[in-house]
Tab-separated table of N, CA and C in Angstrom:
chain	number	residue	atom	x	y	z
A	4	UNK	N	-30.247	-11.326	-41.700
A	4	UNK	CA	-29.076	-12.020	-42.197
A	4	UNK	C	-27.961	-11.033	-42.504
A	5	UNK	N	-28.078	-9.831	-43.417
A	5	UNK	CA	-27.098	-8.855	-43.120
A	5	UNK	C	-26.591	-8.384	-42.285
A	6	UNK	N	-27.286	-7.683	-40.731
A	6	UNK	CA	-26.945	-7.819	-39.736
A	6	UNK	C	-25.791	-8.466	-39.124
A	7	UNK	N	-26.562	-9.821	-39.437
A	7	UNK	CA	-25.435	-11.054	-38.961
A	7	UNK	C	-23.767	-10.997	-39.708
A	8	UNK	N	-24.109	-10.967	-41.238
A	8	UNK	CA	-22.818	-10.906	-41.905
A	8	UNK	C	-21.912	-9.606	-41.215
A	9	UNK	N	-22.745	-8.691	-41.464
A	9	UNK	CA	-22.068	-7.730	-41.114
A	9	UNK	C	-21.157	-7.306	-39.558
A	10	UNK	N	-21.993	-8.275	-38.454
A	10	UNK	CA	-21.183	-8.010	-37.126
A	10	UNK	C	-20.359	-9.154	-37.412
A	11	UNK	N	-20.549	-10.374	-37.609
A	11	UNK	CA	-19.296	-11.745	-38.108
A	11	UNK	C	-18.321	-10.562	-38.740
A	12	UNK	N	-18.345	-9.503	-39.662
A	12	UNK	CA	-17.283	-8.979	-40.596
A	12	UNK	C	-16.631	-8.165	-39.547
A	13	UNK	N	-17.174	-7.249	-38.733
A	13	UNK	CA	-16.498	-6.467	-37.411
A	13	UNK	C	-16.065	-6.945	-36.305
A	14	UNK	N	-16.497	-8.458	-36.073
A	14	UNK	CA	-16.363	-9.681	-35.384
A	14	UNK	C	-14.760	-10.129	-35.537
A	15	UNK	N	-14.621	-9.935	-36.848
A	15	UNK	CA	-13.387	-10.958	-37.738
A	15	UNK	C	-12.446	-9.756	-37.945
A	16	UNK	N	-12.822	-8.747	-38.272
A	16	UNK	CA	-11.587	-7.434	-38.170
A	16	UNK	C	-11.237	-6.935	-36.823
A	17	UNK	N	-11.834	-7.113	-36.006
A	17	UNK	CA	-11.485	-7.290	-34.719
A	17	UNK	C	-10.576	-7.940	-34.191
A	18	UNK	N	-10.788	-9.567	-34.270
A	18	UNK	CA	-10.105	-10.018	-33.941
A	18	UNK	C	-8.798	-10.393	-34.851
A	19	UNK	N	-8.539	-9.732	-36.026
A	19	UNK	CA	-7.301	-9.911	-36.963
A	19	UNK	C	-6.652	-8.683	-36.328
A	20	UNK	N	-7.217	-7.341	-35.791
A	20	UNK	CA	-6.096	-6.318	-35.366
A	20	UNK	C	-5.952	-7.014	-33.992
A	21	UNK	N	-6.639	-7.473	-33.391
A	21	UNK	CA	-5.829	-8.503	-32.006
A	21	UNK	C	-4.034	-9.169	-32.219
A	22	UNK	N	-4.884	-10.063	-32.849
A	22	UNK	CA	-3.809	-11.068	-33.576
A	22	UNK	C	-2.487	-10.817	-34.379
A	23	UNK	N	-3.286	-9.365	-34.742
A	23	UNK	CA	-1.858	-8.319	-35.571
A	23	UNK	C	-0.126	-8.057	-34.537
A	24	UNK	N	-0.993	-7.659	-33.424
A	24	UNK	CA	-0.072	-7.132	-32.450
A	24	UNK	C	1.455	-7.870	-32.561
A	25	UNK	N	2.081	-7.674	-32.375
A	25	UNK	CA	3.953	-7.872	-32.319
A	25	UNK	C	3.768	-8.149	-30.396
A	26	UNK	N	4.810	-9.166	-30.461
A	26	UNK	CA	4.730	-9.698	-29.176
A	26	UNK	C	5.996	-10.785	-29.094
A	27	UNK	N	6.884	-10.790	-28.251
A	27	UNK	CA	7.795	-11.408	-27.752
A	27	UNK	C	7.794	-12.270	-26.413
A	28	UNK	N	9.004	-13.262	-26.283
A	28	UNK	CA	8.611	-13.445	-25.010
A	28	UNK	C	10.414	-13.108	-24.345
A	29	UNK	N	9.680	-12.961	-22.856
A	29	UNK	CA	11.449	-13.014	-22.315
A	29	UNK	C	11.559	-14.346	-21.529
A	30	UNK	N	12.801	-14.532	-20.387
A	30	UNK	CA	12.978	-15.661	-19.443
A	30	UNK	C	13.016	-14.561	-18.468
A	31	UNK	N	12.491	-13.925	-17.407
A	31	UNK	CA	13.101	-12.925	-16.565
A	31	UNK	C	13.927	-13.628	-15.173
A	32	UNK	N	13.678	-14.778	-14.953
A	32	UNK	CA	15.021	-15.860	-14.549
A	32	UNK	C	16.274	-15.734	-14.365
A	33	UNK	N	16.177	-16.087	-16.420
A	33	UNK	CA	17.884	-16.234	-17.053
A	33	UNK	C	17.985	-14.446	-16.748
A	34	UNK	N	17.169	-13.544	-17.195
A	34	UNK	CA	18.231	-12.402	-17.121
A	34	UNK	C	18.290	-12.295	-15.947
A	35	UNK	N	17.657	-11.819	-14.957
A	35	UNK	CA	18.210	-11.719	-13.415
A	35	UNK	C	19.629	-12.452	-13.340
A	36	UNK	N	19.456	-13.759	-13.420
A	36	UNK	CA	20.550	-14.853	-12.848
A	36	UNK	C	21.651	-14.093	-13.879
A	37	UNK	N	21.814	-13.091	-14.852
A	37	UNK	CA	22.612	-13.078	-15.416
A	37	UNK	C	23.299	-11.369	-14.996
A	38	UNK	N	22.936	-11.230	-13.924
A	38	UNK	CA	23.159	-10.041	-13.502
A	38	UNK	C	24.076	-10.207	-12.095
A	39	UNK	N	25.410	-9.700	-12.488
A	39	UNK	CA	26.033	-10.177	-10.941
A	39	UNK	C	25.620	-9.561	-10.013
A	40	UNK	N	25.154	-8.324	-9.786
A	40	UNK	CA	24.437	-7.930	-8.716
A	40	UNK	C	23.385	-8.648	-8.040
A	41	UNK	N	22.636	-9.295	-8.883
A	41	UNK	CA	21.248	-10.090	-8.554
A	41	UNK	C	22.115	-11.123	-7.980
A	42	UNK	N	22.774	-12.057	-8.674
A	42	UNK	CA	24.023	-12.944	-7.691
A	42	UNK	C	24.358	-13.148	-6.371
A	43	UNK	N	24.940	-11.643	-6.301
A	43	UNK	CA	25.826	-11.130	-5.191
A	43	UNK	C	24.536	-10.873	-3.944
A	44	UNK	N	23.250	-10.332	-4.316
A	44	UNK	CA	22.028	-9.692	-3.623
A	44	UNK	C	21.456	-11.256	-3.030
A	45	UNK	N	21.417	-12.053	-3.833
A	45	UNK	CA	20.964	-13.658	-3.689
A	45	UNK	C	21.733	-13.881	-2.649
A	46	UNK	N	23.170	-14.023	-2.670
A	46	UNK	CA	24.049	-14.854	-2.158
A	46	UNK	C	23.693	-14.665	-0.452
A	47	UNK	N	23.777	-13.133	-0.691
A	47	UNK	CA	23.872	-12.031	0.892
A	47	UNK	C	22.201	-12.683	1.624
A	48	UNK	N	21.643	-12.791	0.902
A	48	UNK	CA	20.075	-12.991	1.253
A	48	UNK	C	20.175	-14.275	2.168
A	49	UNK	N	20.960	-15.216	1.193
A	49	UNK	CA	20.943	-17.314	1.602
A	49	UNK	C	21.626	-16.660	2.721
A	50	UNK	N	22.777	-15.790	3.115
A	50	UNK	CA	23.676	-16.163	4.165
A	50	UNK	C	23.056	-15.784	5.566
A	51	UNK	N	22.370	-14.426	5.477
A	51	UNK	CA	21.232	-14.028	5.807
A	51	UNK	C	20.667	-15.073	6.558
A	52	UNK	N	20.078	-15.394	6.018
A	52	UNK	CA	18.872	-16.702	5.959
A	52	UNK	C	19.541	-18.047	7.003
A	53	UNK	N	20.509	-18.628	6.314
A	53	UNK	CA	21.186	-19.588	7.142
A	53	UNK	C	21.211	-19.146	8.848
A	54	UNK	N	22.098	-17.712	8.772
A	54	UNK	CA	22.622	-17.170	10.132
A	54	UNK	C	21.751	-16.955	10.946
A	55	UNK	N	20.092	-16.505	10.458
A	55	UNK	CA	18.840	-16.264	11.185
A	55	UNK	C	18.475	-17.486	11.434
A	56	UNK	N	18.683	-18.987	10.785
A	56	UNK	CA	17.941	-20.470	11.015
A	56	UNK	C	19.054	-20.188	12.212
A	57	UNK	N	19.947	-20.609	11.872
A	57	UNK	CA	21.114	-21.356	12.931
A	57	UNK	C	20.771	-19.971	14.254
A	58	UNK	N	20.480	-19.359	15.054
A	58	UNK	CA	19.747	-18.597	15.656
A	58	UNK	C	18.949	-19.142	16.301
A	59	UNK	N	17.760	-19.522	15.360
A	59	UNK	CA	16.286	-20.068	15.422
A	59	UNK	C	16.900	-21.291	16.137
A	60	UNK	N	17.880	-22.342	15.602
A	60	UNK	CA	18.021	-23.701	15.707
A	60	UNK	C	18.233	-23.776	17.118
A	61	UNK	N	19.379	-23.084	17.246
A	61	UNK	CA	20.434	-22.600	18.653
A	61	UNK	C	19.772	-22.345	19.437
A	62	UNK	N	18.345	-21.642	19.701
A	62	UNK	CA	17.549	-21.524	20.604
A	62	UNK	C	16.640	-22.584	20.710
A	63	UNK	N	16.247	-23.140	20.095
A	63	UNK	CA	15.638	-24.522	20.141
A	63	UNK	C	16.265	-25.347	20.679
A	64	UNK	N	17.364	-25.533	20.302
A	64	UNK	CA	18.624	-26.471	21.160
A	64	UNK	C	18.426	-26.452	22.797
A	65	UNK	N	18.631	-24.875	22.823
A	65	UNK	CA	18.700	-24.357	24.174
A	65	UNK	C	17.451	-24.810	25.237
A	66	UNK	N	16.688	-24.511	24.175
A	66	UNK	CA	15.116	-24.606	24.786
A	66	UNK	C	14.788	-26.059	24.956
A	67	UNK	N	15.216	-26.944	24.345
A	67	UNK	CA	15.108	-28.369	25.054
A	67	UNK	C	16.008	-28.855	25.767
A	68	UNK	N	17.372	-28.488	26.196
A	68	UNK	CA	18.214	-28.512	27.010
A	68	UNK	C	17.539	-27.938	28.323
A	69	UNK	N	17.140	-26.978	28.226
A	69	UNK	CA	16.111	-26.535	29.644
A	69	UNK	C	14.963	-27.300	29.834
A	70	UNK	N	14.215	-27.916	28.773
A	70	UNK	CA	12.901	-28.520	29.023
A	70	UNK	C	13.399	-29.798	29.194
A	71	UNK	N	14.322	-30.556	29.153
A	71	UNK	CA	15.125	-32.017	29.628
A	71	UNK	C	15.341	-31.619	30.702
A	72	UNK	N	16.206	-30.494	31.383
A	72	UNK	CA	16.664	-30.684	32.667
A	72	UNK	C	15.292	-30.571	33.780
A	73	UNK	N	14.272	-29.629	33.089
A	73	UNK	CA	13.109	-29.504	33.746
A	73	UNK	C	12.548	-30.442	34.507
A	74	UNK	N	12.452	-31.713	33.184
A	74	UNK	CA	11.580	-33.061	32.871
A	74	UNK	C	12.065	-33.747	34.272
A	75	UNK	N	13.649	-33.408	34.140
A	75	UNK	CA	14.344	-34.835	35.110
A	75	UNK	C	14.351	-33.877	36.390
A	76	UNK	N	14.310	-32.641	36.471
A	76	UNK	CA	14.008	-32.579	37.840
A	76	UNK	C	12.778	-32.453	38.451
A	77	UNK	N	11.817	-32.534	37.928
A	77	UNK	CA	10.591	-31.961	38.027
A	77	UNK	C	9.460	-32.682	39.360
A	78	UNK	N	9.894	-34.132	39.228
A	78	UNK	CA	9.467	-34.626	40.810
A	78	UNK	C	10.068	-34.067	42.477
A	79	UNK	N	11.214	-33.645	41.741
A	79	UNK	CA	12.310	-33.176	43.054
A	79	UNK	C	11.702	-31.779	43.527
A	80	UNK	N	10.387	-30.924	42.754
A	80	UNK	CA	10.271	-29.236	42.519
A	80	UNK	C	8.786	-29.225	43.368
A	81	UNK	N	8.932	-28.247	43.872
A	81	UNK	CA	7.926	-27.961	44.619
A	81	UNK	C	6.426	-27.159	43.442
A	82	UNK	N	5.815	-27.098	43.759
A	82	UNK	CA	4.533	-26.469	43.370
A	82	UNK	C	4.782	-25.234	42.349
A	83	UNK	N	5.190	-24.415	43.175
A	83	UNK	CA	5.537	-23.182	42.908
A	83	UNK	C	6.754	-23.130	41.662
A	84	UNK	N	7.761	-24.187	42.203
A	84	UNK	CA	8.879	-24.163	41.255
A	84	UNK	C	8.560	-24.911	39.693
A	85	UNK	N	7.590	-25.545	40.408
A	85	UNK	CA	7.265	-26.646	38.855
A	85	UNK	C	6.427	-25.256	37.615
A	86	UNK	N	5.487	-24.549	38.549
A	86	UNK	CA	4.927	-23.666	37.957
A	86	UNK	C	5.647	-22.809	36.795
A	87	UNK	N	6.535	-21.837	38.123
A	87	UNK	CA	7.475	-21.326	37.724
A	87	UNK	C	8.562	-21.297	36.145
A	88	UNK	N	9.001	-22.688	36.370
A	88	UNK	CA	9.913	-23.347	35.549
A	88	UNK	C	9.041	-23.231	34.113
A	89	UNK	N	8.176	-23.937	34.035
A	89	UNK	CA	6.992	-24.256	33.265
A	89	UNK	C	7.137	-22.653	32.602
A	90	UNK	N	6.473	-21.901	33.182
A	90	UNK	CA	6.045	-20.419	32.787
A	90	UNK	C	7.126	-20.271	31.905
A	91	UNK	N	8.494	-20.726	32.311
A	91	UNK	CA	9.572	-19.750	31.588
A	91	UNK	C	9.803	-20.194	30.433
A	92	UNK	N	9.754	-21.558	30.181
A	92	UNK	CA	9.612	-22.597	29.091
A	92	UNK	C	8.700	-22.414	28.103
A	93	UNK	N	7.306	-21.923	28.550
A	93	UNK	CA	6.732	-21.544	27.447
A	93	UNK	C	7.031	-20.171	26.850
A	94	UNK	N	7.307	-18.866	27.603
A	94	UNK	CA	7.480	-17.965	27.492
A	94	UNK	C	8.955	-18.214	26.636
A	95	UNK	N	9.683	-18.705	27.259
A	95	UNK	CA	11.154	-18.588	26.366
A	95	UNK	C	10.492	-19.378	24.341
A	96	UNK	N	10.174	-20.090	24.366
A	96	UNK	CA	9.605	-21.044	23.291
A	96	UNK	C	8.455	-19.780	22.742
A	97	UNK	N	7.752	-18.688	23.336
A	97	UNK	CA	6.853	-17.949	22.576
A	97	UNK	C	7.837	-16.693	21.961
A	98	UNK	N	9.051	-16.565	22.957
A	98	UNK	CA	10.042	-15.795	22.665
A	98	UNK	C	10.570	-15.781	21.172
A	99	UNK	N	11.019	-17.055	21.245
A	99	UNK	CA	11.376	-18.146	19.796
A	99	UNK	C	10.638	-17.573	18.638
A	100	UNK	N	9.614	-18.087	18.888
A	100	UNK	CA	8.434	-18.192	17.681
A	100	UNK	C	8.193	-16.962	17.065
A	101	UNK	N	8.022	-15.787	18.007
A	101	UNK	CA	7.920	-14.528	17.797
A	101	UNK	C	9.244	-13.823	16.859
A	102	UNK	N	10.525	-14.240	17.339
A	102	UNK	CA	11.907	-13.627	16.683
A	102	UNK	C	11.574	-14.486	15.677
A	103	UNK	N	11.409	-15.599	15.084
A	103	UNK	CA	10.970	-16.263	13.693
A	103	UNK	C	10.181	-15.927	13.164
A	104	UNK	N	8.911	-15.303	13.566
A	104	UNK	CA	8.255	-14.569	12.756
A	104	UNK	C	8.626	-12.787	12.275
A	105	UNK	N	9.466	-12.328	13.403
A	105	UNK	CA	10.068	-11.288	12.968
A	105	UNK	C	11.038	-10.962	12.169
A	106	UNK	N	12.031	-12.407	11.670
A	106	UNK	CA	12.903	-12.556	10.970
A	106	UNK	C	12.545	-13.227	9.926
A	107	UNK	N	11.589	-14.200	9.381
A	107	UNK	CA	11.010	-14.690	8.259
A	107	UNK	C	9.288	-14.480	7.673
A	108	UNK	N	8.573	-13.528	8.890
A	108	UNK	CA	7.681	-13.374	8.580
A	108	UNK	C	7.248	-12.343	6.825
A	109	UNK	N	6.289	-12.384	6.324
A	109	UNK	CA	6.348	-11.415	5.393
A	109	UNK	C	6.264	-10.471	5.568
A	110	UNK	N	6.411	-9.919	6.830
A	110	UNK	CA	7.043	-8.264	7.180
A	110	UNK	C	7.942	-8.336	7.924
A	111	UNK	N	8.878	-9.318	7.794
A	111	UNK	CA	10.082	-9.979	8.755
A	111	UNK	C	11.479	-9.138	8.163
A	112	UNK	N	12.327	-9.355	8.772
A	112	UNK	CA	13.837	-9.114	8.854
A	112	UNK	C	14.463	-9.067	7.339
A	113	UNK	N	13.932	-10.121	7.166
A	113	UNK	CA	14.983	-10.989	6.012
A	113	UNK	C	13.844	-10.476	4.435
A	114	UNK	N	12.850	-10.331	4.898
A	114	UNK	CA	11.949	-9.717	3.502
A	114	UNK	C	12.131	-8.396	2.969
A	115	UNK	N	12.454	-7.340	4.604
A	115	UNK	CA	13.166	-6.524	4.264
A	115	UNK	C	14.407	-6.117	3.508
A	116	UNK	N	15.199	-6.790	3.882
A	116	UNK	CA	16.300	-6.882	3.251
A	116	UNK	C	16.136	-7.215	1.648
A	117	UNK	N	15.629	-8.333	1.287
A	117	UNK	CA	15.190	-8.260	0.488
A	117	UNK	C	14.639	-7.656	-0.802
A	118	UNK	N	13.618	-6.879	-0.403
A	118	UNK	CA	13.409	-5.721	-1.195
A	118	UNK	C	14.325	-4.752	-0.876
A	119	UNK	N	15.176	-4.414	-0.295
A	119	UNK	CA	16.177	-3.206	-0.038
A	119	UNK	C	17.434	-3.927	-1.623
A	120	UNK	N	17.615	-5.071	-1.208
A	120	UNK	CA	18.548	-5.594	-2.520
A	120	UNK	C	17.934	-5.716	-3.865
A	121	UNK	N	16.723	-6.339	-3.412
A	121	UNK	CA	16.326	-7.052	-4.921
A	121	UNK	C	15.626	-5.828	-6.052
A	122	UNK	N	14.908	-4.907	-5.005
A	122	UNK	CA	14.084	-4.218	-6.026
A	122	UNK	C	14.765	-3.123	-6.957
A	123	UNK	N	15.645	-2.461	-6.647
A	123	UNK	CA	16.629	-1.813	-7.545
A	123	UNK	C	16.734	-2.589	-8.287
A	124	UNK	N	17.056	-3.843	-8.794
A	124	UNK	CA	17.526	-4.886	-9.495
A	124	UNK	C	16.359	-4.850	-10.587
A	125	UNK	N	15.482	-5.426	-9.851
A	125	UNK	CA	13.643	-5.563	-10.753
A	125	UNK	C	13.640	-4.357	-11.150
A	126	UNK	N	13.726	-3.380	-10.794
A	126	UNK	CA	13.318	-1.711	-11.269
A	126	UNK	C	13.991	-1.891	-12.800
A	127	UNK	N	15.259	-2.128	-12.943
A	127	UNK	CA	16.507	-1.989	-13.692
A	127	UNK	C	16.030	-2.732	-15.076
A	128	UNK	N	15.526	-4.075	-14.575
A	128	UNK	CA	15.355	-4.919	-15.517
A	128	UNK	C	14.032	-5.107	-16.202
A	129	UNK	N	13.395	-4.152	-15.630
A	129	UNK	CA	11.867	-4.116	-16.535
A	129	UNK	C	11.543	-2.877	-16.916
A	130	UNK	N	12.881	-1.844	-16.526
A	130	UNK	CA	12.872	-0.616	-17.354
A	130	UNK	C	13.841	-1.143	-18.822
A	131	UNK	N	14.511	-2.115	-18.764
A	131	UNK	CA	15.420	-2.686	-19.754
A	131	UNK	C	14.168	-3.382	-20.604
A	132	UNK	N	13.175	-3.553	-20.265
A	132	UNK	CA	11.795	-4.460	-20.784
A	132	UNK	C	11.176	-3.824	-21.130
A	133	UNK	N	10.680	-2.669	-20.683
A	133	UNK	CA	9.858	-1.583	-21.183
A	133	UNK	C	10.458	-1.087	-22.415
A	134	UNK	N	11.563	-0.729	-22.461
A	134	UNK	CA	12.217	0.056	-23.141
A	134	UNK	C	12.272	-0.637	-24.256
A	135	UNK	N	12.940	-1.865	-24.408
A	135	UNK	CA	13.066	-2.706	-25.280
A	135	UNK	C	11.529	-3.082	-26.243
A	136	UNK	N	10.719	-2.912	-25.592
A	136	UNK	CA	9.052	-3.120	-25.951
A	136	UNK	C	8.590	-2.131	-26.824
A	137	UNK	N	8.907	-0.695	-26.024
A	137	UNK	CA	8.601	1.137	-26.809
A	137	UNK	C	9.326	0.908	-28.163
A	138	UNK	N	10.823	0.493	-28.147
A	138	UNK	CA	11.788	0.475	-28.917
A	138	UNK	C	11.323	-0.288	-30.288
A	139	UNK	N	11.078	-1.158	-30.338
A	139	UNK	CA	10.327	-2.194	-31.137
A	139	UNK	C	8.888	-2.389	-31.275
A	140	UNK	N	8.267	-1.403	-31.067
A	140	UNK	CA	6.737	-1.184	-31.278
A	140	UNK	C	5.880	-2.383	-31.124
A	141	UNK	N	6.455	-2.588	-30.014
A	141	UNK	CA	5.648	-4.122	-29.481
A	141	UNK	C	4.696	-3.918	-28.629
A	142	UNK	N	3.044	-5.002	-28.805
A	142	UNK	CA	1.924	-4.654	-28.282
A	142	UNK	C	2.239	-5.430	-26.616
A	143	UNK	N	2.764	-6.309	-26.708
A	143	UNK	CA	3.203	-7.876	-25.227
A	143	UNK	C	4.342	-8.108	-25.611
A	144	UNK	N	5.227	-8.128	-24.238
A	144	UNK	CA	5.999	-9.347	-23.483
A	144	UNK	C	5.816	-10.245	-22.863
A	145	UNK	N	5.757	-11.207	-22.863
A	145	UNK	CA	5.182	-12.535	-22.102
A	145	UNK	C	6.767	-12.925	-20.904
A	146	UNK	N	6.415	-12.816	-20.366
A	146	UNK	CA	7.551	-14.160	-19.553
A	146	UNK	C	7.302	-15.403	-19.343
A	147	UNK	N	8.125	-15.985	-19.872
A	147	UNK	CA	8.162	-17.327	-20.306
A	147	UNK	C	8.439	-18.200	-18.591
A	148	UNK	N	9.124	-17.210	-17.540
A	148	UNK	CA	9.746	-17.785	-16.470
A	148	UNK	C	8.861	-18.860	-15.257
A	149	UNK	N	9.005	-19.689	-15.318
A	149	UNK	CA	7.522	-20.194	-14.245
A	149	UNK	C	6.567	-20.499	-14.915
A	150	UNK	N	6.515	-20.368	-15.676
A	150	UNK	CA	5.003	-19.713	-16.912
A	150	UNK	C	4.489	-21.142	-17.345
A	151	UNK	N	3.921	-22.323	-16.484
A	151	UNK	CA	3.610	-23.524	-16.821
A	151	UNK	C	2.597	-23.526	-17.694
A	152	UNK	N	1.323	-22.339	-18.191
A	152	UNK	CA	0.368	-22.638	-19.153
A	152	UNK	C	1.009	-22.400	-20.043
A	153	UNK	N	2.046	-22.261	-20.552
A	153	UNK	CA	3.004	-21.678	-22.165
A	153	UNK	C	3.056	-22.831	-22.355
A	154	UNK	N	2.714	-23.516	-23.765
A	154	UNK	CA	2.822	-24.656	-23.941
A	154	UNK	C	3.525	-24.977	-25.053
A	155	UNK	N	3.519	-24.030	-25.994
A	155	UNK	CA	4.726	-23.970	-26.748
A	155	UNK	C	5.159	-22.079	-27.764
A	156	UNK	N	6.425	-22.060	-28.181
A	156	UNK	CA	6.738	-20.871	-28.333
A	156	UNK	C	7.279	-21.037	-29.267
A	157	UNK	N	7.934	-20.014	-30.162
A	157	UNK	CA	8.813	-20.382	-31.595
A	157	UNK	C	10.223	-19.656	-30.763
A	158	UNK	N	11.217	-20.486	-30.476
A	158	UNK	CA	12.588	-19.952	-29.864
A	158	UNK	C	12.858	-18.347	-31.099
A	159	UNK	N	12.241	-18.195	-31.956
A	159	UNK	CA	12.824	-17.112	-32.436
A	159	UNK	C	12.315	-15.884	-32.062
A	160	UNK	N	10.966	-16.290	-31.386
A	160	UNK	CA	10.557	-14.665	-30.658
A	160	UNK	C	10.832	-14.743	-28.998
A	161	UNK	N	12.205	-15.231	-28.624
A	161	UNK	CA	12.146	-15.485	-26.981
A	161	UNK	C	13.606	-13.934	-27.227
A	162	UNK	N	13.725	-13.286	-26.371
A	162	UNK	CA	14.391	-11.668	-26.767
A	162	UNK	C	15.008	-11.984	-25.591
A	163	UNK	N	15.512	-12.992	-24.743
A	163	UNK	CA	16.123	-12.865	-23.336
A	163	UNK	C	17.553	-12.442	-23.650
A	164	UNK	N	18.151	-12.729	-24.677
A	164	UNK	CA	19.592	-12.109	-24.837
A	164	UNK	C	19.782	-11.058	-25.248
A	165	UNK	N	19.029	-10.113	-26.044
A	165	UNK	CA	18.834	-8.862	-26.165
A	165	UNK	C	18.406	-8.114	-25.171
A	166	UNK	N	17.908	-8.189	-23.672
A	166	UNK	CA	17.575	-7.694	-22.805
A	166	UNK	C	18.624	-8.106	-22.375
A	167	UNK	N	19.567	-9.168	-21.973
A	167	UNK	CA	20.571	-8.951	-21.362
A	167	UNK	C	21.615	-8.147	-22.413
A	168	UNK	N	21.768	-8.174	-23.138
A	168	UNK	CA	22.948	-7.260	-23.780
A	168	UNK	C	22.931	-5.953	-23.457
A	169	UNK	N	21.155	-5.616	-23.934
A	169	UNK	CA	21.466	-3.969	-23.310
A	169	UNK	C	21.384	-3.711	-21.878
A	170	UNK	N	21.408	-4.606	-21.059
A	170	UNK	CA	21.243	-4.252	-19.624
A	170	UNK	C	23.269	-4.183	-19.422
A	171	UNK	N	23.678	-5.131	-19.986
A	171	UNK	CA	25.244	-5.059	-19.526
A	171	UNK	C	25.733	-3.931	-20.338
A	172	UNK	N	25.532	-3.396	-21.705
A	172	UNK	CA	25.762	-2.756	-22.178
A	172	UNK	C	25.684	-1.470	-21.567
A	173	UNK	N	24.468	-0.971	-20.513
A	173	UNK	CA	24.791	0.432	-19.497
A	173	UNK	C	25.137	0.512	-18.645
C-alpha cells in the first residue's frame, strides 16, 4: 500500500509539472495573410496557376478539335491513315497529361515556385514564433489554424497579434 501511495504521489507531481508548462496558441493563417509579401507570393502563385490551366485547357480544346475532325473523317481514311491519325491523338493527349503533371505534379512547375516564394516567408514567421516562445519562457505553441480537434481556447492566450507586430516591426 505504500508503494502504491507513494508512485500515485510521483504519479501526481508529474503530471502537475506537465500541466505547469506556459503555453499559447497562434492563428499561423491570420499572420501569413497578414504579411504583404505572403499576399503578393499567393497572388503570383493563382496567376501562375490559371495561365498553366488555360494551357492545359487550350490543348484539350485543340485535342478534340483534332479528335472531331478525325471522327468525321475517319470512314473516308485508309488503314494506315486511320492508324496513323489515331497514334497521334493519343500521343498528343499523353503529351497533355505529362506537361500537367509536370506543371501541377508535386514535383511540378508550379510547386516549385512555390517553395521558391513561400518558404522564405514560413522561415520568417516561425523564427518570429520561436523567438517569441524563448522570449517568454514558454513550454508550447499550438496553432490554432485548421486545428479542428481544438475545441475550445481562452481568447486571452491566442498571441497572433503579437507575432504579427514583431514581424512588421523588423
Amino acid at each position: 500500500m505504500k508503494k502504491f501511495v507513494v508512485l500515485f504521489a510521483l504519479v501526481f507531481c508529474a503530471a502537475s509539472g506537465a500541466w505547469a508548462q506556459s503555453y499559447v496558441f497562434v492563428n499561423s493563417e491570420t499572420i501569413f495573410k497578414s504579411q504583404a509579401d505572403y499576399n503578393s507570393a499567393i497572388k503570383q502563385l493563382d496567376d501562375l496557376s490559371a495561365e498553366y490551366q488555360k494551357n492545359i485547357d487550350d490543348a484539350y480544346a485543340e485535342l478534340d478539335e483534332t479528335f472531331n475532325n478525325y471522327a468525321a473523317q475517319r470512314g473516308y481514311l485508309s488503314e494506315t491513315s486511320r492508324q496513323n491519325r489515331e497514334e497521334q491523338i493519343v500521343n498528343r493527349e499523353k503529351e497533355i497529361k505529362k506537361y500537367q503533371q509536370d506543371v501541377f505534379g508535386p514535383e511540378g512547375e508550379l510547386m516549385k515556385k512555390r517553395i521558391e516564394l513561400i518558404k522564405p516567408i514560413q522561415e520568417r514567421v516561425f523564427a518570429a514564433i520561436n523567438k517569441y516562445a524563448e522570449t517568454n519562457n514558454l513550454g508550447m505553441v499550438v496553432d490554432r489554424a485548421n486545428n479542428q480537434t481544438l475545441l475550445y481556447y481562452q481568447p486571452a492566450l491566442d498571441k497572433t497579434d503579437e507575432i504579427i507586430k514583431m514581424l512588421n516591426n523588423n
